[in-house]
Coordinates of C-alpha atoms and ligand atoms in Angstrom, one line a residue:
M838 CA 15.8 -15.0 -4.0
T839 CA 12.7 -12.0 -3.8
V840 CA 10.6 -11.7 -0.6
P841 CA 6.9 -13.3 -1.7
V842 CA 4.5 -10.8 -1.8
F843 CA 0.9 -11.9 -0.4
R844 CA -2.1 -10.0 -0.5
F845 CA -5.9 -10.7 1.0
A846 CA -8.2 -9.1 -1.3
P847 CA -11.9 -8.5 0.0
S848 CA -14.8 -6.4 -1.3
P849 CA -16.3 -4.2 1.3
N850 CA -19.9 -4.8 0.0
G851 CA -20.7 -7.1 3.5
P852 CA -19.6 -8.2 6.3
L853 CA -16.6 -11.1 6.7
H854 CA -17.3 -14.9 7.3
L855 CA -15.5 -17.9 7.6
G856 CA -14.8 -18.2 4.5
H857 CA -13.0 -15.1 4.5
A858 CA -11.6 -15.8 7.8
L859 CA -10.0 -19.3 5.9
S860 CA -8.4 -17.2 3.7
A861 CA -7.0 -13.7 5.3
L862 CA -5.4 -16.7 7.8
L863 CA -4.2 -19.4 5.0
N864 CA -2.4 -15.8 3.5
A865 CA -0.7 -14.6 6.8
D866 CA 0.5 -18.1 7.8
M867 CA 1.7 -18.2 4.6
A868 CA 3.5 -15.3 4.5
A869 CA 5.1 -16.0 8.0
E870 CA 6.4 -18.9 7.4
S871 CA 8.1 -17.8 4.0
G872 CA 9.0 -14.3 5.3
G873 CA 6.9 -12.8 3.3
R874 CA 5.4 -9.9 3.1
M875 CA 1.5 -9.3 4.2
L876 CA -0.6 -6.9 2.0
V877 CA -4.8 -6.4 2.0
R878 CA -6.5 -4.7 -0.8
I879 CA -10.1 -3.3 -0.7
E880 CA -11.7 -4.3 -3.4
D881 CA -14.2 -1.1 -3.4
V882 CA -14.1 -0.2 -7.9
D883 CA -17.3 -0.6 -8.0
V884 CA -18.8 2.0 -6.0
T885 CA -22.6 1.1 -6.2
R886 CA -21.6 -2.1 -4.2
A887 CA -18.9 -0.8 -1.8
R888 CA -19.6 0.7 1.6
P889 CA -17.2 2.4 4.0
E890 CA -18.8 0.5 7.2
Y891 CA -17.9 -2.8 5.8
E892 CA -14.5 -1.7 5.3
R893 CA -14.2 -0.5 8.8
A894 CA -15.8 -3.9 10.0
I895 CA -13.8 -6.1 7.4
L896 CA -10.1 -4.4 9.1
D897 CA -11.5 -4.8 12.6
D898 CA -11.9 -8.9 12.0
L899 CA -8.9 -8.7 10.7
D900 CA -7.2 -6.9 13.8
W901 CA -9.8 -8.9 16.1
L902 CA -8.0 -12.7 14.2
G903 CA -4.9 -10.9 14.8
I904 CA -3.7 -10.4 11.2
G905 CA -0.7 -8.0 10.5
Y906 CA -0.6 -6.4 7.2
E907 CA 1.4 -3.4 5.7
T908 CA -0.6 -0.1 5.7
P909 CA -1.3 1.5 3.6
V910 CA -3.9 -0.4 2.7
R911 CA -4.7 -0.4 -1.2
R912 CA -8.1 0.8 -2.2
Q913 CA -9.3 0.0 -5.7
S914 CA -11.7 2.9 -6.4
E915 CA -8.3 5.2 -5.3
H916 CA -6.8 3.9 -8.5
A917 CA -9.2 4.8 -11.7
D918 CA -6.0 5.9 -13.4
D919 CA -4.0 2.9 -13.7
Y920 CA -7.2 0.5 -15.1
A921 CA -7.9 3.3 -17.4
A922 CA -4.1 2.6 -18.6
A923 CA -4.8 -0.6 -18.7
L924 CA -7.8 -0.2 -20.5
D925 CA -5.9 2.2 -23.4
R926 CA -3.2 -1.3 -23.7
L927 CA -6.0 -3.4 -24.6
A928 CA -7.6 -1.0 -27.0
A929 CA -4.5 -0.1 -28.8
L930 CA -4.7 -3.9 -29.5
G931 CA -8.2 -3.9 -31.1
L932 CA -10.3 -6.5 -28.3
V933 CA -12.4 -4.2 -26.8
Y934 CA -16.1 -3.0 -27.3
R935 CA -18.6 -0.9 -26.2
S936 CA -21.7 -3.3 -25.6
F937 CA -24.9 -2.3 -24.8
M938 CA -27.6 -5.1 -24.2
S939 CA -29.3 -4.8 -20.8
R940 CA -29.5 -7.9 -19.1
T941 CA -33.4 -8.7 -19.8
E942 CA -32.2 -7.8 -23.2
I943 CA -29.4 -10.7 -23.1
A944 CA -31.9 -13.1 -21.2
A945 CA -34.5 -12.2 -24.4
A946 CA -32.5 -12.9 -26.9
I947 CA -30.9 -16.2 -25.9
A948 CA -34.6 -17.1 -25.2
A949 CA -35.0 -16.8 -28.7
E950 CA -32.3 -18.1 -30.3
E951 CA -32.5 -21.6 -27.7
A952 CA -35.8 -21.6 -28.7
R953 CA -35.2 -21.3 -33.0
N954 CA -32.2 -23.9 -32.5
G955 CA -33.4 -26.3 -29.8
R956 CA -29.8 -25.9 -28.2
P957 CA -29.1 -24.9 -24.9
W958 CA -26.9 -21.1 -25.1
P959 CA -23.7 -21.5 -23.8
R960 CA -22.6 -20.5 -20.3
D961 CA -19.6 -19.4 -18.5
P962 CA -17.9 -21.7 -15.7
D963 CA -20.2 -19.5 -13.5
G964 CA -23.2 -20.4 -14.7
A965 CA -23.5 -17.2 -16.8
P966 CA -25.1 -17.3 -20.2
L967 CA -22.3 -16.0 -22.7
Y968 CA -23.2 -12.3 -23.9
P969 CA -24.1 -12.5 -27.2
A970 CA -21.9 -11.3 -30.2
A971 CA -24.4 -8.9 -31.2
D972 CA -22.8 -5.5 -30.1
R973 CA -19.0 -6.7 -31.1
D974 CA -19.1 -5.3 -34.7
R975 CA -20.7 -1.7 -34.2
P976 CA -18.4 0.8 -35.9
V977 CA -17.0 2.9 -33.2
D978 CA -17.8 6.3 -33.7
E979 CA -21.7 4.8 -33.9
A980 CA -21.1 2.9 -30.3
Q981 CA -19.6 6.1 -28.9
A982 CA -22.7 8.2 -30.4
L983 CA -24.6 5.9 -29.2
A984 CA -23.2 5.9 -25.5
A985 CA -23.0 10.1 -26.7
A986 CA -26.8 9.8 -26.3
G987 CA -27.4 8.0 -22.6
R988 CA -27.8 4.9 -23.6
P989 CA -25.8 2.4 -20.6
S990 CA -23.0 0.4 -21.5
A991 CA -20.4 -1.8 -20.9
L992 CA -17.1 -2.2 -22.2
R993 CA -16.2 -5.5 -23.1
L994 CA -13.1 -7.0 -23.9
D995 CA -13.7 -9.2 -27.4
M996 CA -12.9 -12.7 -26.2
E997 CA -12.0 -15.0 -30.0
K998 CA -10.0 -12.3 -30.7
A999 CA -8.3 -11.7 -27.5
V1000 CA -7.8 -15.7 -26.9
R1001 CA -6.0 -15.8 -30.5
L1002 CA -3.9 -13.0 -30.4
A1003 CA -2.3 -14.6 -26.6
G1004 CA -2.2 -18.2 -27.6
P1005 CA -2.2 -21.2 -24.9
L1006 CA -2.6 -20.5 -21.8
S1007 CA -1.4 -22.1 -18.2
W1008 CA -1.4 -21.2 -14.7
R1009 CA 1.0 -22.6 -11.7
E1010 CA -1.8 -24.7 -8.9
F1011 CA 0.0 -24.6 -6.0
G1012 CA -3.4 -25.6 -3.3
D1013 CA -4.1 -24.8 0.4
G1014 CA -0.2 -25.4 0.5
L1015 CA 3.3 -23.4 0.0
G1016 CA 4.9 -26.4 -0.2
G1017 CA 4.5 -29.4 -3.2
P1018 CA 5.3 -29.3 -6.7
G1019 CA 2.2 -27.3 -7.7
E1020 CA 0.6 -27.9 -11.5
T1021 CA -0.1 -26.8 -15.0
V1022 CA -3.3 -25.9 -15.5
A1023 CA -4.4 -25.9 -18.8
A1024 CA -6.5 -21.9 -18.5
D1025 CA -9.5 -21.6 -20.8
A1026 CA -10.1 -18.1 -21.2
A1027 CA -12.8 -18.4 -23.6
A1028 CA -15.4 -20.5 -21.2
W1029 CA -16.3 -16.9 -19.8
G1030 CA -17.4 -14.9 -23.5
D1031 CA -16.9 -11.4 -24.1
V1032 CA -16.0 -10.3 -20.0
V1033 CA -17.2 -6.9 -18.8
L1034 CA -13.8 -4.9 -18.8
A1035 CA -15.6 -2.1 -16.9
G1036 CA -19.0 -0.3 -16.8
K1037 CA -20.6 2.6 -15.9
F1038 CA -20.5 2.6 -12.1
A1039 CA -17.0 0.8 -12.0
P1040 CA -13.9 2.2 -13.8
A1041 CA -13.2 -1.3 -14.1
A1042 CA -14.5 -4.7 -13.8
Y1043 CA -12.9 -7.2 -10.4
H1044 CA -11.1 -9.5 -13.6
L1045 CA -9.3 -6.5 -14.5
A1046 CA -8.7 -4.5 -11.4
V1047 CA -7.7 -7.8 -9.9
V1048 CA -4.4 -8.4 -12.4
V1049 CA -3.4 -4.8 -12.9
D1050 CA -3.3 -4.2 -8.9
D1051 CA -1.7 -8.1 -8.3
A1052 CA 1.0 -7.0 -10.8
L1053 CA 1.2 -3.1 -9.5
Q1054 CA 1.8 -4.6 -6.2
G1055 CA 4.3 -7.3 -7.2
V1056 CA 2.1 -9.8 -5.5
T1057 CA 3.7 -12.9 -5.8
D1058 CA 1.0 -15.8 -4.7
V1059 CA -2.3 -15.3 -5.2
V1060 CA -4.2 -17.5 -2.2
R1061 CA -7.9 -17.3 -2.5
G1062 CA -11.1 -19.9 -2.2
R1063 CA -11.7 -21.9 -5.6
D1064 CA -14.8 -20.1 -6.4
L1065 CA -12.5 -18.0 -8.1
Y1066 CA -10.2 -21.2 -10.0
F1067 CA -11.6 -21.1 -13.4
S1068 CA -11.6 -17.1 -13.3
T1069 CA -7.8 -17.7 -13.4
A1070 CA -8.1 -17.8 -16.9
V1071 CA -9.2 -14.7 -17.4
H1072 CA -6.8 -13.5 -15.2
R1073 CA -3.5 -15.6 -17.2
L1074 CA -5.2 -13.8 -20.3
L1075 CA -5.0 -10.6 -19.1
Q1076 CA -1.8 -10.5 -17.9
T1077 CA -0.4 -11.9 -21.2
L1078 CA -2.0 -9.2 -22.7
L1079 CA -0.7 -6.4 -20.7
G1080 CA 2.8 -8.2 -20.2
L1081 CA 2.2 -8.6 -16.9
P1082 CA 3.7 -11.3 -14.5
A1083 CA 2.3 -14.7 -13.3
P1084 CA 2.0 -14.9 -9.5
R1085 CA 2.0 -18.5 -8.4
Y1086 CA -1.6 -19.0 -7.4
H1087 CA -3.3 -21.4 -4.7
H1088 CA -6.9 -22.2 -4.6
H1089 CA -8.4 -22.9 -1.4
R1090 CA -11.2 -25.1 0.3
L1091 CA -14.5 -23.1 0.6
I1092 CA -16.2 -23.5 4.3
V1093 CA -19.7 -24.6 3.7
G1094 CA -22.5 -24.0 6.1
A1095 CA -24.1 -26.0 8.6
D1096 CA -26.6 -27.2 5.5
G1097 CA -24.1 -27.8 3.3
R1098 CA -23.9 -24.8 1.1
K1099 CA -21.0 -22.2 0.2
L1100 CA -21.4 -19.8 2.4
S1101 CA -22.2 -16.0 1.4
K1102 CA -22.4 -12.2 2.7
S1103 CA -26.2 -11.7 2.1
R1104 CA -26.7 -15.2 4.2
G1105 CA -25.7 -13.6 7.5
S1106 CA -24.8 -16.8 9.7
E1107 CA -21.4 -18.0 10.0
G1108 CA -20.7 -13.9 9.9
L1109 CA -17.2 -13.2 12.0
A1110 CA -19.4 -10.4 14.0
A1111 CA -21.8 -12.5 15.3
L1112 CA -18.8 -14.7 16.6
R1113 CA -17.0 -11.7 18.5
A1114 CA -20.5 -10.9 20.0
A1115 CA -20.8 -14.4 21.1
D1116 CA -17.4 -14.1 22.3
A1117 CA -15.1 -16.8 20.1
T1118 CA -11.5 -16.1 20.4
A1119 CA -9.1 -15.5 17.3
A1120 CA -7.9 -19.8 18.6
D1121 CA -12.1 -20.9 17.8
V1122 CA -12.0 -19.3 14.8
R1123 CA -8.9 -21.0 13.3
R1124 CA -10.6 -24.4 14.4
M1125 CA -13.4 -23.4 13.3
V1126 CA -12.2 -23.0 9.9
G1127 CA -9.7 -26.7 10.2
L1128 CA -6.3 -25.1 11.0
A1129 CA -4.1 -25.6 13.4
V1130 CA -4.1 -23.4 16.6
R1131 CA -0.8 -21.3 17.0
H1132 CA 0.7 -20.8 20.5
Ligands
LIG2256 N1 -12.6 -9.1 -4.1 C1 -12.9 -11.1 -4.2 C2 -13.6 -11.4 -3.0 O1 -14.0 -10.7 -2.2 C3 -11.3 -11.7 -4.2 C4 -10.5 -11.4 -5.5 C5 -9.3 -12.4 -5.5 O2 -8.6 -13.0 -4.5 O3 -8.8 -12.6 -6.6 O4 -14.2 -12.3 -3.6

């Protein structure tokens, strides 16, 4: 039997909070229970948001929580070549195009369209409007000329074509735990529209980097928050197009704040640093996120 491989994959663009602690602890617990390996991956592919001081703080927090992991950790910013190779493969399938609309232009185009036909513009599972089709059919040389002239652009996936090529997709979901039979979930990647694959400040967007890295690191079990549940559809699509294996997925409950809202890095409250400063222990954190304390 192959040894299971788990990973905690934080983005170093803010301090960790209790939701991250639950994710990291579940990964470490499941790795320990199954005799598996535990990896940490620093998802710093977006250089405009990642900060080295957050990476240091994250690794300190993991030590404080008593979470062991293999070193060296993989840092996405050091692997642009791997993402470029995956992008080339998708481009060779005719699935990638250069898009030029800014957020403001997208919003204006959508508002105009909604006013014209009186129907709401489709939105992705996170609530963001789907990218309008405007750039999809521009000839490649014209797009390259625009980019060379300095127009900001991003590379996007032609979702309709990609979904057609890949055929029906699904993933195996096992929820919070290791055991259980799991269930097969139908993956609706089309709901996300033409997702960004790479941009000016990142050689790969999250969806592309995560599938490339999970495959290169031999990850067998993805344990992460339910906020990424529907994104899994895009991951299964990219894995299929790139010929990468499908891990088992375990999407865990989210920790909510005292106000009932999902925790976020920007809110700062419930941050691990504050708990540490207040002399909380790793066992306290386990209790706070609803995990049994180990002796
Ligand atoms: N880097 C992502 C985050 O911090 C998690 C990615 C994943 O686990 O797939 O939200």
